[in-house]
Amino acid sequence: MVLKRWRGILLGLLVFIVAWEVVAWVAARALVVDADLSSANAIVVLSGSSAYVERTHKAAELYREGRALLVWLTDDHTRGGWSSALQRNPYFVERATDELIKSGVPAERIRIVPGVASSTRDESLIVRDYASAQGVRSVLVVTSAHHSRRALRSLRQSFAGTPTTIGLHAVPASSNALWWLQPSGWRDVAVEYVKLVYYWFKYE
C-alpha cells in the first residue's frame, strides 16, 4: 500500500514537471513576436542596458545584409561597468556604439536618437518624433526576444496615424523552456508579463 502511494506521488510529480515545462515554454514563446521588413530607412536598436551586446550584434548583422543604411540607438542614460581604457563608467549607449563599430557598422552611419528613454513607451515616442523630423518612412526595430511583444505594441500605438512603417526583429532567445531555473529568466519572462499587463491597462 505504501509503495503504491509513493508510486502515485512520483507519477503526479512527474506529470507536474512535464506540464510545467510545457507551460514555461509556451509562456516564454508567447512573448516573442516578429514583424520583419526586407528593407528600411533605419535600423533602430532599443536600449536595454546589459542587453546591448545581443541587440547591437543583430543590428550589425542586419546592416551588413543591406537592410538599411543607418543604425539608430536610443539612450537610456544608464552607465555600465568601469572601463580601464576610458578610466570611467561609460554609458551603455557608448558601449553600444563601440560594439556596432566593431561589428562592421561605420561610425558615420550611427545616430543616437535625441532624448532619454526611461521606458519602452518613451523610446517609442522619441523614435517616432525623430523619424518624423528626419522624414523617415520605415524603421526596423531590434530588441530582445522577451521584450518584443510589448515593444511592438508600444511602437504601433505611438506611430499610429503617421506615414512611417514599423518593423521589428527579435533577437532569438537562447532558451525558452528553462528560463525559470535562473533569476534572469524570471526577470525576462515573469516580470515581463507584469509589465505587459501594466502597459495594456495604462496605454490602451
CSV table of C-alpha atoms in Angstrom, one decimal:
chain,number,residue,atom,x,y,z
A,1,MET,CA,0.0,0.0,0.0
A,2,VAL,CA,2.8,2.4,1.0
A,3,LEU,CA,4.7,1.5,-2.2
A,4,LYS,CA,1.6,2.2,-4.3
A,5,ARG,CA,1.1,5.5,-2.6
A,6,TRP,CA,4.7,6.6,-3.4
A,7,ARG,CA,4.3,5.5,-7.0
A,8,GLY,CA,1.3,7.7,-7.2
A,9,ILE,CA,3.2,10.6,-5.7
A,10,LEU,CA,6.1,10.2,-8.0
A,11,LEU,CA,3.8,9.9,-11.0
A,12,GLY,CA,2.0,13.0,-10.0
A,13,LEU,CA,5.3,14.8,-9.6
A,14,LEU,CA,6.5,13.7,-13.0
A,15,VAL,CA,3.3,14.9,-14.6
A,16,PHE,CA,3.6,18.2,-12.9
A,17,ILE,CA,7.2,18.7,-14.0
A,18,VAL,CA,6.3,17.8,-17.6
A,19,ALA,CA,3.3,20.1,-17.5
A,20,TRP,CA,5.3,23.0,-16.0
A,21,GLU,CA,8.0,22.6,-18.7
A,22,VAL,CA,5.3,22.9,-21.4
A,23,VAL,CA,3.7,25.9,-19.7
A,24,ALA,CA,7.1,27.6,-19.2
A,25,TRP,CA,8.0,27.2,-22.9
A,26,VAL,CA,4.6,28.5,-24.0
A,27,ALA,CA,4.8,31.5,-21.6
A,28,ALA,CA,8.3,32.4,-22.9
A,29,ARG,CA,7.4,31.8,-26.6
A,30,ALA,CA,4.2,33.9,-26.3
A,31,LEU,CA,6.3,37.0,-25.6
A,32,VAL,CA,8.1,36.7,-28.9
A,33,VAL,CA,6.7,38.4,-32.0
A,34,ASP,CA,8.3,39.4,-35.3
A,35,ALA,CA,7.3,42.0,-37.9
A,36,ASP,CA,10.3,41.8,-40.2
A,37,LEU,CA,11.0,44.3,-43.1
A,38,SER,CA,13.1,43.4,-46.0
A,39,SER,CA,14.4,46.9,-46.1
A,40,ALA,CA,14.0,50.1,-44.1
A,41,ASN,CA,15.4,53.7,-43.9
A,42,ALA,CA,16.9,52.9,-40.5
A,43,ILE,CA,17.6,50.1,-38.1
A,44,VAL,CA,16.7,51.1,-34.5
A,45,VAL,CA,18.3,49.4,-31.5
A,46,LEU,CA,16.3,49.8,-28.4
A,47,SER,CA,18.3,50.4,-25.2
A,48,GLY,CA,18.4,47.7,-22.6
A,49,SER,CA,21.5,48.2,-20.5
A,50,SER,CA,23.4,44.9,-20.5
A,51,ALA,CA,21.3,43.6,-23.4
A,52,TYR,CA,23.2,46.0,-25.7
A,53,VAL,CA,25.6,43.3,-26.9
A,54,GLU,CA,23.0,40.9,-28.4
A,55,ARG,CA,20.9,43.7,-29.8
A,56,THR,CA,23.8,45.6,-31.5
A,57,HIS,CA,25.2,42.3,-32.9
A,58,LYS,CA,21.8,41.6,-34.5
A,59,ALA,CA,21.6,45.2,-35.8
A,60,ALA,CA,25.0,45.0,-37.3
A,61,GLU,CA,24.1,41.7,-39.0
A,62,LEU,CA,21.0,43.3,-40.5
A,63,TYR,CA,23.1,46.3,-41.6
A,64,ARG,CA,25.6,44.0,-43.3
A,65,GLU,CA,22.7,42.4,-45.1
A,66,GLY,CA,21.8,45.8,-46.6
A,67,ARG,CA,18.5,46.1,-44.7
A,68,ALA,CA,19.2,49.8,-44.0
A,69,LEU,CA,21.9,52.4,-44.4
A,70,LEU,CA,21.6,53.9,-40.9
A,71,VAL,CA,21.6,52.4,-37.4
A,72,TRP,CA,19.9,54.4,-34.6
A,73,LEU,CA,20.5,53.9,-30.9
A,74,THR,CA,18.1,55.0,-28.2
A,75,ASP,CA,19.7,56.2,-25.0
A,76,ASP,CA,18.5,55.2,-21.5
A,77,HIS,CA,21.3,57.3,-19.9
A,78,THR,CA,22.5,54.4,-17.8
A,79,ARG,CA,26.1,53.8,-17.1
A,80,GLY,CA,27.8,50.4,-17.4
A,81,GLY,CA,30.9,49.0,-15.6
A,82,TRP,CA,34.3,50.5,-15.3
A,83,SER,CA,36.4,51.0,-18.4
A,84,SER,CA,40.1,50.9,-17.9
A,85,ALA,CA,40.7,52.5,-21.3
A,86,LEU,CA,38.4,55.4,-20.6
A,87,GLN,CA,39.0,55.5,-16.9
A,88,ARG,CA,35.3,56.0,-16.2
A,89,ASN,CA,32.0,54.2,-16.3
A,90,PRO,CA,30.8,54.8,-19.9
A,91,TYR,CA,27.1,54.9,-20.8
A,92,PHE,CA,25.6,51.9,-22.3
A,93,VAL,CA,24.8,53.9,-25.5
A,94,GLU,CA,28.6,54.5,-25.8
A,95,ARG,CA,29.3,50.8,-25.4
A,96,ALA,CA,26.6,50.0,-28.0
A,97,THR,CA,28.2,52.5,-30.4
A,98,ASP,CA,31.6,50.8,-30.0
A,99,GLU,CA,30.0,47.4,-30.4
A,100,LEU,CA,28.4,48.4,-33.6
A,101,ILE,CA,31.7,49.8,-35.0
A,102,LYS,CA,33.5,46.6,-34.0
A,103,SER,CA,30.8,44.6,-35.8
A,104,GLY,CA,31.3,46.5,-39.1
A,105,VAL,CA,28.9,49.4,-38.9
A,106,PRO,CA,30.8,52.6,-39.9
A,107,ALA,CA,30.7,55.4,-37.3
A,108,GLU,CA,29.2,57.8,-39.7
A,109,ARG,CA,26.2,55.5,-40.2
A,110,ILE,CA,25.3,55.5,-36.5
A,111,ARG,CA,22.9,58.0,-34.9
A,112,ILE,CA,21.9,58.5,-31.3
A,113,VAL,CA,18.2,59.4,-31.1
A,114,PRO,CA,17.8,62.6,-29.1
A,115,GLY,CA,16.1,62.2,-25.7
A,116,VAL,CA,16.4,60.0,-22.7
A,117,ALA,CA,14.5,56.7,-23.0
A,118,SER,CA,13.5,55.8,-19.4
A,119,SER,CA,10.8,53.3,-20.6
A,120,THR,CA,9.7,51.4,-23.7
A,121,ARG,CA,6.9,54.0,-24.0
A,122,ASP,CA,9.5,56.8,-24.0
A,123,GLU,CA,11.5,55.0,-26.7
A,124,SER,CA,8.5,54.6,-28.9
A,125,LEU,CA,7.7,58.3,-28.7
A,126,ILE,CA,11.2,59.7,-29.2
A,127,VAL,CA,11.8,57.3,-32.1
A,128,ARG,CA,8.5,58.5,-33.6
A,129,ASP,CA,9.5,62.1,-33.2
A,130,TYR,CA,13.0,61.6,-34.6
A,131,ALA,CA,11.6,59.6,-37.6
A,132,SER,CA,9.2,62.4,-38.3
A,133,ALA,CA,11.9,65.1,-38.0
A,134,GLN,CA,14.2,63.1,-40.4
A,135,GLY,CA,11.4,62.3,-42.9
A,136,VAL,CA,11.9,58.6,-42.4
A,137,ARG,CA,9.2,56.4,-43.7
A,138,SER,CA,10.3,53.0,-42.4
A,139,VAL,CA,12.2,51.7,-39.4
A,140,LEU,CA,13.3,48.2,-38.4
A,141,VAL,CA,13.5,47.9,-34.7
A,142,VAL,CA,15.8,45.4,-32.9
A,143,THR,CA,15.2,44.3,-29.4
A,144,SER,CA,15.4,41.2,-27.2
A,145,ALA,CA,13.0,38.3,-27.7
A,146,HIS,CA,11.2,38.6,-24.4
A,147,HIS,CA,10.7,42.4,-24.9
A,148,SER,CA,9.4,42.1,-28.5
A,149,ARG,CA,5.7,41.9,-27.9
A,150,ARG,CA,5.4,44.9,-25.6
A,151,ALA,CA,7.8,46.9,-27.7
A,152,LEU,CA,6.0,46.2,-31.0
A,153,ARG,CA,2.6,47.1,-29.4
A,154,SER,CA,4.0,50.3,-27.9
A,155,LEU,CA,5.6,51.3,-31.2
A,156,ARG,CA,2.5,50.7,-33.2
A,157,GLN,CA,0.4,52.7,-30.8
A,158,SER,CA,2.9,55.6,-30.9
A,159,PHE,CA,3.3,55.6,-34.7
A,160,ALA,CA,-0.4,55.2,-35.4
A,161,GLY,CA,-1.6,57.9,-37.8
A,162,THR,CA,2.0,58.6,-39.1
A,163,PRO,CA,3.3,57.6,-42.6
A,164,THR,CA,6.1,55.5,-41.0
A,165,THR,CA,6.1,51.7,-41.3
A,166,ILE,CA,7.3,49.8,-38.3
A,167,GLY,CA,9.1,46.5,-38.5
A,168,LEU,CA,10.6,44.6,-35.6
A,169,HIS,CA,13.3,41.9,-35.4
A,170,ALA,CA,13.5,40.0,-32.1
A,171,VAL,CA,16.9,38.6,-31.2
A,172,PRO,CA,16.5,34.8,-30.8
A,173,ALA,CA,16.3,33.6,-27.2
A,174,SER,CA,19.0,31.1,-26.1
A,175,SER,CA,16.4,29.1,-24.2
A,176,ASN,CA,12.6,29.2,-23.8
A,177,ALA,CA,11.8,26.3,-21.6
A,178,LEU,CA,14.4,26.6,-18.8
A,179,TRP,CA,14.1,30.3,-18.1
A,180,TRP,CA,12.6,29.6,-14.6
A,181,LEU,CA,15.9,28.0,-13.4
A,182,GLN,CA,17.7,31.3,-13.4
A,183,PRO,CA,17.0,34.7,-11.8
A,184,SER,CA,17.5,36.4,-15.1
A,185,GLY,CA,14.7,34.2,-16.6
A,186,TRP,CA,12.2,35.4,-14.0
A,187,ARG,CA,13.2,39.0,-14.8
A,188,ASP,CA,12.9,38.4,-18.5
A,189,VAL,CA,9.8,36.4,-18.6
A,190,ALA,CA,7.7,36.6,-15.4
A,191,VAL,CA,8.4,40.3,-14.8
A,192,GLU,CA,7.8,41.0,-18.5
A,193,TYR,CA,4.2,39.7,-18.1
A,194,VAL,CA,3.7,42.1,-15.3
A,195,LYS,CA,4.9,45.0,-17.5
A,196,LEU,CA,2.8,43.8,-20.4
A,197,VAL,CA,-0.4,43.9,-18.3
A,198,TYR,CA,0.6,47.3,-16.9
A,199,TYR,CA,1.1,48.7,-20.4
A,200,TRP,CA,-2.2,47.1,-21.6
A,201,PHE,CA,-4.2,49.0,-19.0
A,202,LYS,CA,-2.2,52.2,-18.9
A,203,TYR,CA,-1.9,52.8,-22.7
A,204,GLU,CA,-5.0,51.0,-24.1
